[in-house]
Amino acid sequence: MGKQDSEMLKGVLEGVVLAVLAGRPAYGYEITADLRARGFTDLAEGTVYAILVRIEQRGLVDVEKVASEKGPPRKVFTVNDTGRAQLAEFWTTWELLADRLEALREKGK
């Protein structure tokens, strides 16, 4: 992934993580594995954890500590009502941007 691609991805990762969590509650490693399985292969696990801290601080998710068989308790994240509203706004913005970019691309052909 080039630097430009990486910068573009950073702009949407928060919405992407919320979208994953809208499907089901998950902890950091599960989210990273899910995203890698969906083609975000260059995604660093630390990047997801930084986003989780940020969205927790912004009150977009609820957090529950769950016992783990292999170590310390895991923080399981669940999208709350505020997070769902933020995700809806993200998708609206995404659709608007995608439509405008597609129109620009079509005009350039």
PDB file of N, CA and C in Angstrom:
ATOM      1  N   MET A   1       0.849  -1.177   0.000  1.00  0.00           N
ATOM      2  CA  MET A   1       0.000   0.000   0.000  1.00  0.00           C
ATOM      3  C   MET A   1       0.888   1.232   0.000  1.00  0.00           C
ATOM      4  N   GLY A   2       0.621   2.136  -0.919  1.00  0.00           N
ATOM      5  CA  GLY A   2       1.408   3.347  -1.012  1.00  0.00           C
ATOM      6  C   GLY A   2       1.029   4.348   0.059  1.00  0.00           C
ATOM      7  N   LYS A   3       1.868   5.387   0.203  1.00  0.00           N
ATOM      8  CA  LYS A   3       1.616   6.403   1.224  1.00  0.00           C
ATOM      9  C   LYS A   3       0.266   7.088   1.003  1.00  0.00           C
ATOM     10  N   GLN A   4      -0.069   7.385  -0.253  1.00  0.00           N
ATOM     11  CA  GLN A   4      -1.342   8.046  -0.544  1.00  0.00           C
ATOM     12  C   GLN A   4      -2.516   7.148  -0.160  1.00  0.00           C
ATOM     13  N   ASP A   5      -2.418   5.850  -0.481  1.00  0.00           N
ATOM     14  CA  ASP A   5      -3.480   4.911  -0.113  1.00  0.00           C
ATOM     15  C   ASP A   5      -3.626   4.831   1.399  1.00  0.00           C
ATOM     16  N   SER A   6      -2.482   4.801   2.089  1.00  0.00           N
ATOM     17  CA  SER A   6      -2.496   4.718   3.541  1.00  0.00           C
ATOM     18  C   SER A   6      -3.152   5.956   4.153  1.00  0.00           C
ATOM     19  N   GLU A   7      -2.859   7.119   3.616  1.00  0.00           N
ATOM     20  CA  GLU A   7      -3.468   8.360   4.124  1.00  0.00           C
ATOM     21  C   GLU A   7      -4.975   8.368   3.873  1.00  0.00           C
ATOM     22  N   MET A   8      -5.406   7.886   2.706  1.00  0.00           N
ATOM     23  CA  MET A   8      -6.843   7.819   2.416  1.00  0.00           C
ATOM     24  C   MET A   8      -7.536   6.866   3.382  1.00  0.00           C
ATOM     25  N   LEU A   9      -6.890   5.742   3.652  1.00  0.00           N
ATOM     26  CA  LEU A   9      -7.466   4.748   4.556  1.00  0.00           C
ATOM     27  C   LEU A   9      -7.628   5.302   5.967  1.00  0.00           C
ATOM     28  N   LYS A  10      -6.636   6.066   6.430  1.00  0.00           N
ATOM     29  CA  LYS A  10      -6.715   6.635   7.778  1.00  0.00           C
ATOM     30  C   LYS A  10      -7.958   7.499   7.947  1.00  0.00           C
ATOM     31  N   GLY A  11      -8.381   8.145   6.872  1.00  0.00           N
ATOM     32  CA  GLY A  11      -9.539   9.018   6.939  1.00  0.00           C
ATOM     33  C   GLY A  11     -10.858   8.295   7.119  1.00  0.00           C
ATOM     34  N   VAL A  12     -10.873   7.005   6.827  1.00  0.00           N
ATOM     35  CA  VAL A  12     -12.141   6.276   6.910  1.00  0.00           C
ATOM     36  C   VAL A  12     -12.118   5.134   7.940  1.00  0.00           C
ATOM     37  N   LEU A  13     -10.970   4.880   8.532  1.00  0.00           N
ATOM     38  CA  LEU A  13     -10.871   3.706   9.417  1.00  0.00           C
ATOM     39  C   LEU A  13     -11.799   3.758  10.625  1.00  0.00           C
ATOM     40  N   GLU A  14     -12.027   4.925  11.168  1.00  0.00           N
ATOM     41  CA  GLU A  14     -12.924   5.004  12.326  1.00  0.00           C
ATOM     42  C   GLU A  14     -14.323   4.514  11.935  1.00  0.00           C
ATOM     43  N   GLY A  15     -14.800   4.943  10.795  1.00  0.00           N
ATOM     44  CA  GLY A  15     -16.105   4.480  10.314  1.00  0.00           C
ATOM     45  C   GLY A  15     -16.091   2.996  10.005  1.00  0.00           C
ATOM     46  N   VAL A  16     -14.980   2.514   9.483  1.00  0.00           N
ATOM     47  CA  VAL A  16     -14.857   1.093   9.156  1.00  0.00           C
ATOM     48  C   VAL A  16     -14.920   0.251  10.439  1.00  0.00           C
ATOM     49  N   VAL A  17     -14.225   0.695  11.467  1.00  0.00           N
ATOM     50  CA  VAL A  17     -14.244  -0.045  12.744  1.00  0.00           C
ATOM     51  C   VAL A  17     -15.654  -0.015  13.345  1.00  0.00           C
ATOM     52  N   LEU A  18     -16.320   1.132  13.285  1.00  0.00           N
ATOM     53  CA  LEU A  18     -17.701   1.194  13.780  1.00  0.00           C
ATOM     54  C   LEU A  18     -18.600   0.252  12.989  1.00  0.00           C
ATOM     55  N   ALA A  19     -18.369   0.156  11.685  1.00  0.00           N
ATOM     56  CA  ALA A  19     -19.181  -0.737  10.847  1.00  0.00           C
ATOM     57  C   ALA A  19     -18.984  -2.195  11.263  1.00  0.00           C
ATOM     58  N   VAL A  20     -17.756  -2.567  11.566  1.00  0.00           N
ATOM     59  CA  VAL A  20     -17.499  -3.943  12.030  1.00  0.00           C
ATOM     60  C   VAL A  20     -18.226  -4.179  13.351  1.00  0.00           C
ATOM     61  N   LEU A  21     -18.116  -3.206  14.248  1.00  0.00           N
ATOM     62  CA  LEU A  21     -18.750  -3.364  15.566  1.00  0.00           C
ATOM     63  C   LEU A  21     -20.273  -3.313  15.487  1.00  0.00           C
ATOM     64  N   ALA A  22     -20.815  -2.700  14.456  1.00  0.00           N
ATOM     65  CA  ALA A  22     -22.269  -2.688  14.288  1.00  0.00           C
ATOM     66  C   ALA A  22     -22.784  -4.093  13.985  1.00  0.00           C
ATOM     67  N   GLY A  23     -21.902  -4.926  13.431  1.00  0.00           N
ATOM     68  CA  GLY A  23     -22.284  -6.305  13.135  1.00  0.00           C
ATOM     69  C   GLY A  23     -22.323  -7.186  14.359  1.00  0.00           C
ATOM     70  N   ARG A  24     -21.398  -6.921  15.287  1.00  0.00           N
ATOM     71  CA  ARG A  24     -21.338  -7.714  16.515  1.00  0.00           C
ATOM     72  C   ARG A  24     -20.299  -7.112  17.457  1.00  0.00           C
ATOM     73  N   PRO A  25     -20.471  -7.298  18.747  1.00  0.00           N
ATOM     74  CA  PRO A  25     -19.439  -6.855  19.688  1.00  0.00           C
ATOM     75  C   PRO A  25     -18.140  -7.621  19.425  1.00  0.00           C
ATOM     76  N   ALA A  26     -17.008  -6.982  19.654  1.00  0.00           N
ATOM     77  CA  ALA A  26     -15.729  -7.641  19.395  1.00  0.00           C
ATOM     78  C   ALA A  26     -14.616  -6.961  20.188  1.00  0.00           C
ATOM     79  N   TYR A  27     -13.505  -7.659  20.355  1.00  0.00           N
ATOM     80  CA  TYR A  27     -12.317  -7.060  20.969  1.00  0.00           C
ATOM     81  C   TYR A  27     -11.305  -6.758  19.865  1.00  0.00           C
ATOM     82  N   GLY A  28     -10.271  -6.041  20.216  1.00  0.00           N
ATOM     83  CA  GLY A  28      -9.344  -5.493  19.236  1.00  0.00           C
ATOM     84  C   GLY A  28      -8.798  -6.485  18.228  1.00  0.00           C
ATOM     85  N   TYR A  29      -8.298  -7.614  18.720  1.00  0.00           N
ATOM     86  CA  TYR A  29      -7.714  -8.589  17.799  1.00  0.00           C
ATOM     87  C   TYR A  29      -8.763  -9.120  16.820  1.00  0.00           C
ATOM     88  N   GLU A  30      -9.984  -9.354  17.315  1.00  0.00           N
ATOM     89  CA  GLU A  30     -11.053  -9.841  16.430  1.00  0.00           C
ATOM     90  C   GLU A  30     -11.357  -8.839  15.326  1.00  0.00           C
ATOM     91  N   ILE A  31     -11.363  -7.562  15.689  1.00  0.00           N
ATOM     92  CA  ILE A  31     -11.635  -6.517  14.694  1.00  0.00           C
ATOM     93  C   ILE A  31     -10.535  -6.496  13.640  1.00  0.00           C
ATOM     94  N   THR A  32      -9.288  -6.545  14.090  1.00  0.00           N
ATOM     95  CA  THR A  32      -8.166  -6.550  13.150  1.00  0.00           C
ATOM     96  C   THR A  32      -8.244  -7.761  12.225  1.00  0.00           C
ATOM     97  N   ALA A  33      -8.507  -8.931  12.792  1.00  0.00           N
ATOM     98  CA  ALA A  33      -8.601 -10.153  11.977  1.00  0.00           C
ATOM     99  C   ALA A  33      -9.750 -10.056  10.981  1.00  0.00           C
ATOM    100  N   ASP A  34     -10.884  -9.511  11.413  1.00  0.00           N
ATOM    101  CA  ASP A  34     -12.037  -9.342  10.536  1.00  0.00           C
ATOM    102  C   ASP A  34     -11.686  -8.438   9.364  1.00  0.00           C
ATOM    103  N   LEU A  35     -11.048  -7.315   9.673  1.00  0.00           N
ATOM    104  CA  LEU A  35     -10.705  -6.366   8.613  1.00  0.00           C
ATOM    105  C   LEU A  35      -9.670  -6.952   7.653  1.00  0.00           C
ATOM    106  N   ARG A  36      -8.710  -7.686   8.182  1.00  0.00           N
ATOM    107  CA  ARG A  36      -7.712  -8.314   7.300  1.00  0.00           C
ATOM    108  C   ARG A  36      -8.385  -9.334   6.382  1.00  0.00           C
ATOM    109  N   ALA A  37      -9.355 -10.078   6.916  1.00  0.00           N
ATOM    110  CA  ALA A  37     -10.088 -11.054   6.095  1.00  0.00           C
ATOM    111  C   ALA A  37     -10.910 -10.360   5.012  1.00  0.00           C
ATOM    112  N   ARG A  38     -11.267  -9.094   5.247  1.00  0.00           N
ATOM    113  CA  ARG A  38     -12.044  -8.326   4.264  1.00  0.00           C
ATOM    114  C   ARG A  38     -11.158  -7.551   3.298  1.00  0.00           C
ATOM    115  N   GLY A  39      -9.852  -7.804   3.346  1.00  0.00           N
ATOM    116  CA  GLY A  39      -8.952  -7.195   2.375  1.00  0.00           C
ATOM    117  C   GLY A  39      -8.089  -6.056   2.887  1.00  0.00           C
ATOM    118  N   PHE A  40      -8.263  -5.674   4.137  1.00  0.00           N
ATOM    119  CA  PHE A  40      -7.407  -4.625   4.720  1.00  0.00           C
ATOM    120  C   PHE A  40      -6.135  -5.297   5.262  1.00  0.00           C
ATOM    121  N   THR A  41      -5.392  -5.915   4.361  1.00  0.00           N
ATOM    122  CA  THR A  41      -4.284  -6.790   4.751  1.00  0.00           C
ATOM    123  C   THR A  41      -3.106  -6.050   5.367  1.00  0.00           C
ATOM    124  N   ASP A  42      -2.923  -4.796   5.048  1.00  0.00           N
ATOM    125  CA  ASP A  42      -1.782  -4.041   5.577  1.00  0.00           C
ATOM    126  C   ASP A  42      -2.092  -3.346   6.898  1.00  0.00           C
ATOM    127  N   LEU A  43      -3.265  -3.577   7.424  1.00  0.00           N
ATOM    128  CA  LEU A  43      -3.693  -2.890   8.639  1.00  0.00           C
ATOM    129  C   LEU A  43      -2.900  -3.383   9.855  1.00  0.00           C
ATOM    130  N   ALA A  44      -2.266  -2.451  10.548  1.00  0.00           N
ATOM    131  CA  ALA A  44      -1.514  -2.789  11.758  1.00  0.00           C
ATOM    132  C   ALA A  44      -2.470  -2.880  12.942  1.00  0.00           C
ATOM    133  N   GLU A  45      -2.230  -3.870  13.799  1.00  0.00           N
ATOM    134  CA  GLU A  45      -3.096  -4.065  14.952  1.00  0.00           C
ATOM    135  C   GLU A  45      -3.101  -2.818  15.846  1.00  0.00           C
ATOM    136  N   GLY A  46      -1.953  -2.166  15.960  1.00  0.00           N
ATOM    137  CA  GLY A  46      -1.858  -0.960  16.777  1.00  0.00           C
ATOM    138  C   GLY A  46      -2.761   0.153  16.278  1.00  0.00           C
ATOM    139  N   THR A  47      -2.978   0.202  14.999  1.00  0.00           N
ATOM    140  CA  THR A  47      -3.858   1.216  14.415  1.00  0.00           C
ATOM    141  C   THR A  47      -5.283   1.014  14.911  1.00  0.00           C
ATOM    142  N   VAL A  48      -5.735  -0.226  14.934  1.00  0.00           N
ATOM    143  CA  VAL A  48      -7.095  -0.521  15.413  1.00  0.00           C
ATOM    144  C   VAL A  48      -7.225  -0.169  16.889  1.00  0.00           C
ATOM    145  N   TYR A  49      -6.213  -0.499  17.691  1.00  0.00           N
ATOM    146  CA  TYR A  49      -6.287  -0.187  19.122  1.00  0.00           C
ATOM    147  C   TYR A  49      -6.353   1.319  19.354  1.00  0.00           C
ATOM    148  N   ALA A  50      -5.608   2.076  18.582  1.00  0.00           N
ATOM    149  CA  ALA A  50      -5.652   3.544  18.716  1.00  0.00           C
ATOM    150  C   ALA A  50      -7.051   4.069  18.382  1.00  0.00           C
ATOM    151  N   ILE A  51      -7.673   3.500  17.359  1.00  0.00           N
ATOM    152  CA  ILE A  51      -9.039   3.909  16.995  1.00  0.00           C
ATOM    153  C   ILE A  51     -10.015   3.529  18.108  1.00  0.00           C
ATOM    154  N   LEU A  52      -9.844   2.342  18.674  1.00  0.00           N
ATOM    155  CA  LEU A  52     -10.741   1.910  19.749  1.00  0.00           C
ATOM    156  C   LEU A  52     -10.654   2.840  20.957  1.00  0.00           C
ATOM    157  N   VAL A  53      -9.446   3.260  21.294  1.00  0.00           N
ATOM    158  CA  VAL A  53      -9.285   4.215  22.405  1.00  0.00           C
ATOM    159  C   VAL A  53     -10.021   5.505  22.074  1.00  0.00           C
ATOM    160  N   ARG A  54      -9.854   5.974  20.856  1.00  0.00           N
ATOM    161  CA  ARG A  54     -10.470   7.240  20.437  1.00  0.00           C
ATOM    162  C   ARG A  54     -12.002   7.154  20.443  1.00  0.00           C
ATOM    163  N   ILE A  55     -12.546   6.067  19.897  1.00  0.00           N
ATOM    164  CA  ILE A  55     -14.016   5.993  19.839  1.00  0.00           C
ATOM    165  C   ILE A  55     -14.617   5.716  21.222  1.00  0.00           C
ATOM    166  N   GLU A  56     -13.830   5.082  22.096  1.00  0.00           N
ATOM    167  CA  GLU A  56     -14.286   4.910  23.478  1.00  0.00           C
ATOM    168  C   GLU A  56     -14.320   6.267  24.178  1.00  0.00           C
ATOM    169  N   GLN A  57     -13.274   7.060  24.002  1.00  0.00           N
ATOM    170  CA  GLN A  57     -13.223   8.383  24.633  1.00  0.00           C
ATOM    171  C   GLN A  57     -14.324   9.297  24.117  1.00  0.00           C
ATOM    172  N   ARG A  58     -14.716   9.131  22.872  1.00  0.00           N
ATOM    173  CA  ARG A  58     -15.777   9.960  22.276  1.00  0.00           C
ATOM    174  C   ARG A  58     -17.172   9.434  22.626  1.00  0.00           C
ATOM    175  N   GLY A  59     -17.248   8.317  23.347  1.00  0.00           N
ATOM    176  CA  GLY A  59     -18.536   7.793  23.792  1.00  0.00           C
ATOM    177  C   GLY A  59     -19.332   7.111  22.705  1.00  0.00           C
ATOM    178  N   LEU A  60     -18.644   6.564  21.688  1.00  0.00           N
ATOM    179  CA  LEU A  60     -19.335   5.917  20.578  1.00  0.00           C
ATOM    180  C   LEU A  60     -19.548   4.421  20.795  1.00  0.00           C
ATOM    181  N   VAL A  61     -18.879   3.884  21.808  1.00  0.00           N
ATOM    182  CA  VAL A  61     -18.984   2.451  22.101  1.00  0.00           C
ATOM    183  C   VAL A  61     -19.117   2.240  23.600  1.00  0.00           C
ATOM    184  N   ASP A  62     -19.700   1.115  23.952  1.00  0.00           N
ATOM    185  CA  ASP A  62     -19.704   0.656  25.333  1.00  0.00           C
ATOM    186  C   ASP A  62     -18.640  -0.427  25.442  1.00  0.00           C
ATOM    187  N   VAL A  63     -18.024  -0.518  26.611  1.00  0.00           N
ATOM    188  CA  VAL A  63     -16.920  -1.458  26.788  1.00  0.00           C
ATOM    189  C   VAL A  63     -17.221  -2.364  27.977  1.00  0.00           C
ATOM    190  N   GLU A  64     -16.982  -3.646  27.768  1.00  0.00           N
ATOM    191  CA  GLU A  64     -17.143  -4.625  28.840  1.00  0.00           C
ATOM    192  C   GLU A  64     -15.870  -5.457  28.915  1.00  0.00           C
ATOM    193  N   LYS A  65     -15.344  -5.622  30.122  1.00  0.00           N
ATOM    194  CA  LYS A  65     -14.169  -6.482  30.289  1.00  0.00           C
ATOM    195  C   LYS A  65     -14.658  -7.907  30.481  1.00  0.00           C
ATOM    196  N   VAL A  66     -14.117  -8.810  29.645  1.00  0.00           N
ATOM    197  CA  VAL A  66     -14.521 -10.207  29.658  1.00  0.00           C
ATOM    198  C   VAL A  66     -13.293 -11.061  29.941  1.00  0.00           C
ATOM    199  N   ALA A  67     -13.437 -12.037  30.834  1.00  0.00           N
ATOM    200  CA  ALA A  67     -12.311 -12.909  31.174  1.00  0.00           C
ATOM    201  C   ALA A  67     -11.811 -13.641  29.933  1.00  0.00           C
ATOM    202  N   SER A  68     -10.493 -13.812  29.882  1.00  0.00           N
ATOM    203  CA  SER A  68      -9.864 -14.517  28.776  1.00  0.00           C
ATOM    204  C   SER A  68      -9.169 -15.767  29.305  1.00  0.00           C
ATOM    205  N   GLU A  69      -9.215 -16.839  28.529  1.00  0.00           N
ATOM    206  CA  GLU A  69      -8.539 -18.075  28.931  1.00  0.00           C
ATOM    207  C   GLU A  69      -7.027 -17.966  28.800  1.00  0.00           C
ATOM    208  N   LYS A  70      -6.567 -17.032  27.969  1.00  0.00           N
ATOM    209  CA  LYS A  70      -5.141 -16.945  27.654  1.00  0.00           C
ATOM    210  C   LYS A  70      -4.471 -15.664  28.140  1.00  0.00           C
ATOM    211  N   GLY A  71      -4.955 -15.052  29.189  1.00  0.00           N
ATOM    212  CA  GLY A  71      -4.293 -13.843  29.649  1.00  0.00           C
ATOM    213  C   GLY A  71      -5.235 -12.913  30.373  1.00  0.00           C
ATOM    214  N   PRO A  72      -4.889 -11.632  30.338  1.00  0.00           N
ATOM    215  CA  PRO A  72      -5.719 -10.644  31.043  1.00  0.00           C
ATOM    216  C   PRO A  72      -7.095 -10.519  30.401  1.00  0.00           C
ATOM    217  N   PRO A  73      -8.043  -9.928  31.128  1.00  0.00           N
ATOM    218  CA  PRO A  73      -9.378  -9.739  30.552  1.00  0.00           C
ATOM    219  C   PRO A  73      -9.321  -8.933  29.256  1.00  0.00           C
ATOM    220  N   ARG A  74     -10.245  -9.235  28.362  1.00  0.00           N
ATOM    221  CA  ARG A  74     -10.330  -8.521  27.089  1.00  0.00           C
ATOM    222  C   ARG A  74     -11.392  -7.447  27.174  1.00  0.00           C
ATOM    223  N   LYS A  75     -11.136  -6.351  26.478  1.00  0.00           N
ATOM    224  CA  LYS A  75     -12.132  -5.280  26.390  1.00  0.00           C
ATOM    225  C   LYS A  75     -12.967  -5.553  25.145  1.00  0.00           C
ATOM    226  N   VAL A  76     -14.240  -5.858  25.364  1.00  0.00           N
ATOM    227  CA  VAL A  76     -15.161  -6.110  24.249  1.00  0.00           C
ATOM    228  C   VAL A  76     -15.956  -4.834  23.999  1.00  0.00           C
ATOM    229  N   PHE A  77     -15.939  -4.390  22.754  1.00  0.00           N
ATOM    230  CA  PHE A  77     -16.552  -3.122  22.357  1.00  0.00           C
ATOM    231  C   PHE A  77     -17.888  -3.376  21.665  1.00  0.00           C
ATOM    232  N   THR A  78     -18.881  -2.570  22.013  1.00  0.00           N
ATOM    233  CA  THR A  78     -20.204  -2.642  21.409  1.00  0.00           C
ATOM    234  C   THR A  78     -20.624  -1.231  20.995  1.00  0.00           C
ATOM    235  N   VAL A  79     -21.118  -1.085  19.786  1.00  0.00           N
ATOM    236  CA  VAL A  79     -21.583   0.228  19.331  1.00  0.00           C
ATOM    237  C   VAL A  79     -22.845   0.596  20.105  1.00  0.00           C
ATOM    238  N   ASN A  80     -22.867   1.801  20.655  1.00  0.00           N
ATOM    239  CA  ASN A  80     -24.060   2.269  21.363  1.00  0.00           C
ATOM    240  C   ASN A  80     -24.871   3.206  20.437  1.00  0.00           C
ATOM    241  N   ASP A  81     -25.925   3.814  20.963  1.00  0.00           N
ATOM    242  CA  ASP A  81     -26.783   4.664  20.131  1.00  0.00           C
ATOM    243  C   ASP A  81     -26.012   5.838  19.521  1.00  0.00           C
ATOM    244  N   THR A  82     -25.121   6.437  20.294  1.00  0.00           N
ATOM    245  CA  THR A  82     -24.314   7.550  19.776  1.00  0.00           C
ATOM    246  C   THR A  82     -23.415   7.058  18.641  1.00  0.00           C
ATOM    247  N   GLY A  83     -22.840   5.877  18.812  1.00  0.00           N
ATOM    248  CA  GLY A  83     -21.994   5.298  17.767  1.00  0.00           C
ATOM    249  C   GLY A  83     -22.781   4.961  16.508  1.00  0.00           C
ATOM    250  N   ARG A  84     -24.008   4.458  16.696  1.00  0.00           N
ATOM    251  CA  ARG A  84     -24.850   4.149  15.519  1.00  0.00           C
ATOM    252  C   ARG A  84     -25.190   5.425  14.748  1.00  0.00           C
ATOM    253  N   ALA A  85     -25.453   6.505  15.471  1.00  0.00           N
ATOM    254  CA  ALA A  85     -25.731   7.779  14.805  1.00  0.00           C
ATOM    255  C   ALA A  85     -24.490   8.263  14.043  1.00  0.00           C
ATOM    256  N   GLN A  86     -23.320   8.106  14.657  1.00  0.00           N
ATOM    257  CA  GLN A  86     -22.066   8.497  14.003  1.00  0.00           C
ATOM    258  C   GLN A  86     -21.826   7.647  12.761  1.00  0.00           C
ATOM    259  N   LEU A  87     -22.124   6.355  12.864  1.00  0.00           N
ATOM    260  CA  LEU A  87     -21.941   5.450  11.721  1.00  0.00           C
ATOM    261  C   LEU A  87     -22.896   5.818  10.585  1.00  0.00           C
ATOM    262  N   ALA A  88     -24.132   6.142  10.921  1.00  0.00           N
ATOM    263  CA  ALA A  88     -25.093   6.557   9.887  1.00  0.00           C
ATOM    264  C   ALA A  88     -24.591   7.812   9.176  1.00  0.00           C
ATOM    265  N   GLU A  89     -24.047   8.753   9.943  1.00  0.00           N
ATOM    266  CA  GLU A  89     -23.495   9.973   9.351  1.00  0.00           C
ATOM    267  C   GLU A  89     -22.287   9.645   8.470  1.00  0.00           C
ATOM    268  N   PHE A  90     -21.460   8.702   8.918  1.00  0.00           N
ATOM    269  CA  PHE A  90     -20.300   8.270   8.124  1.00  0.00           C
ATOM    270  C   PHE A  90     -20.759   7.724   6.771  1.00  0.00           C
ATOM    271  N   TRP A  91     -21.769   6.850   6.769  1.00  0.00           N
ATOM    272  CA  TRP A  91     -22.233   6.256   5.504  1.00  0.00           C
ATOM    273  C   TRP A  91     -22.852   7.307   4.587  1.00  0.00           C
ATOM    274  N   THR A  92     -23.573   8.270   5.170  1.00  0.00           N
ATOM    275  CA  THR A  92     -24.137   9.356   4.358  1.00  0.00           C
ATOM    276  C   THR A  92     -23.025  10.154   3.683  1.00  0.00           C
ATOM    277  N   THR A  93     -22.013  10.496   4.452  1.00  0.00           N
ATOM    278  CA  THR A  93     -20.873  11.245   3.907  1.00  0.00           C
ATOM    279  C   THR A  93     -20.148  10.415   2.859  1.00  0.00           C
ATOM    280  N   TRP A  94     -19.985   9.121   3.143  1.00  0.00           N
ATOM    281  CA  TRP A  94     -19.298   8.231   2.209  1.00  0.00           C
ATOM    282  C   TRP A  94     -20.038   8.170   0.863  1.00  0.00           C
ATOM    283  N   GLU A  95     -21.354   8.009   0.916  1.00  0.00           N
ATOM    284  CA  GLU A  95     -22.140   7.930  -0.322  1.00  0.00           C
ATOM    285  C   GLU A  95     -22.052   9.226  -1.120  1.00  0.00           C
ATOM    286  N   LEU A  96     -22.114  10.338  -0.436  1.00  0.00           N
ATOM    287  CA  LEU A  96     -22.004  11.636  -1.100  1.00  0.00           C
ATOM    288  C   LEU A  96     -20.639  11.771  -1.779  1.00  0.00           C
ATOM    289  N   LEU A  97     -19.594  11.450  -1.049  1.00  0.00           N
ATOM    290  CA  LEU A  97     -18.234  11.544  -1.598  1.00  0.00           C
ATOM    291  C   LEU A  97     -18.037  10.580  -2.764  1.00  0.00           C
ATOM    292  N   ALA A  98     -18.498   9.348  -2.600  1.00  0.00           N
ATOM    293  CA  ALA A  98     -18.347   8.342  -3.661  1.00  0.00           C
ATOM    294  C   ALA A  98     -19.092   8.767  -4.923  1.00  0.00           C
ATOM    295  N   ASP A  99     -20.295   9.307  -4.764  1.00  0.00           N
ATOM    296  CA  ASP A  99     -21.061   9.778  -5.924  1.00  0.00           C
ATOM    297  C   ASP A  99     -20.330  10.897  -6.650  1.00  0.00           C
ATOM    298  N   ARG A 100     -19.794  11.839  -5.894  1.00  0.00           N
ATOM    299  CA  ARG A 100     -19.087  12.966  -6.509  1.00  0.00           C
ATOM    300  C   ARG A 100     -17.802  12.520  -7.189  1.00  0.00           C
ATOM    301  N   LEU A 101     -17.088  11.596  -6.575  1.00  0.00           N
ATOM    302  CA  LEU A 101     -15.861  11.088  -7.191  1.00  0.00           C
ATOM    303  C   LEU A 101     -16.177  10.324  -8.468  1.00  0.00           C
ATOM    304  N   GLU A 102     -17.243   9.531  -8.431  1.00  0.00           N
ATOM    305  CA  GLU A 102     -17.617   8.770  -9.620  1.00  0.00           C
ATOM    306  C   GLU A 102     -18.018   9.714 -10.758  1.00  0.00           C
ATOM    307  N   ALA A 103     -18.757  10.771 -10.426  1.00  0.00           N
ATOM    308  CA  ALA A 103     -19.131  11.751 -11.438  1.00  0.00           C
ATOM    309  C   ALA A 103     -17.898  12.424 -12.022  1.00  0.00           C
ATOM    310  N   LEU A 104     -16.935  12.726 -11.170  1.00  0.00           N
ATOM    311  CA  LEU A 104     -15.694  13.344 -11.630  1.00  0.00           C
ATOM    312  C   LEU A 104     -14.933  12.397 -12.548  1.00  0.00           C
ATOM    313  N   ARG A 105     -14.885  11.118 -12.165  1.00  0.00           N
ATOM    314  CA  ARG A 105     -14.182  10.124 -12.982  1.00  0.00           C
ATOM    315  C   ARG A 105     -14.862   9.951 -14.336  1.00  0.00           C
ATOM    316  N   GLU A 106     -16.191   9.890 -14.312  1.00  0.00           N
ATOM    317  CA  GLU A 106     -16.930   9.733 -15.569  1.00  0.00           C
ATOM    318  C   GLU A 106     -16.729  10.944 -16.479  1.00  0.00           C
ATOM    319  N   LYS A 107     -16.683  12.128 -15.894  1.00  0.00           N
ATOM    320  CA  LYS A 107     -16.490  13.349 -16.668  1.00  0.00           C
ATOM    321  C   LYS A 107     -15.097  13.373 -17.301  1.00  0.00           C
ATOM    322  N   GLY A 108     -14.138  12.741 -16.636  1.00  0.00           N
ATOM    323  CA  GLY A 108     -12.765  12.742 -17.121  1.00  0.00           C
ATOM    324  C   GLY A 108     -12.491  11.725 -18.207  1.00  0.00           C
ATOM    325  N   LYS A 109     -13.450  10.840 -18.494  1.00  0.00           N
ATOM    326  CA  LYS A 109     -13.217   9.805 -19.513  1.00  0.00           C
ATOM    327  C   LYS A 109     -13.355  10.361 -20.905  1.00  0.00           C
TER     328      LYS A 109
END
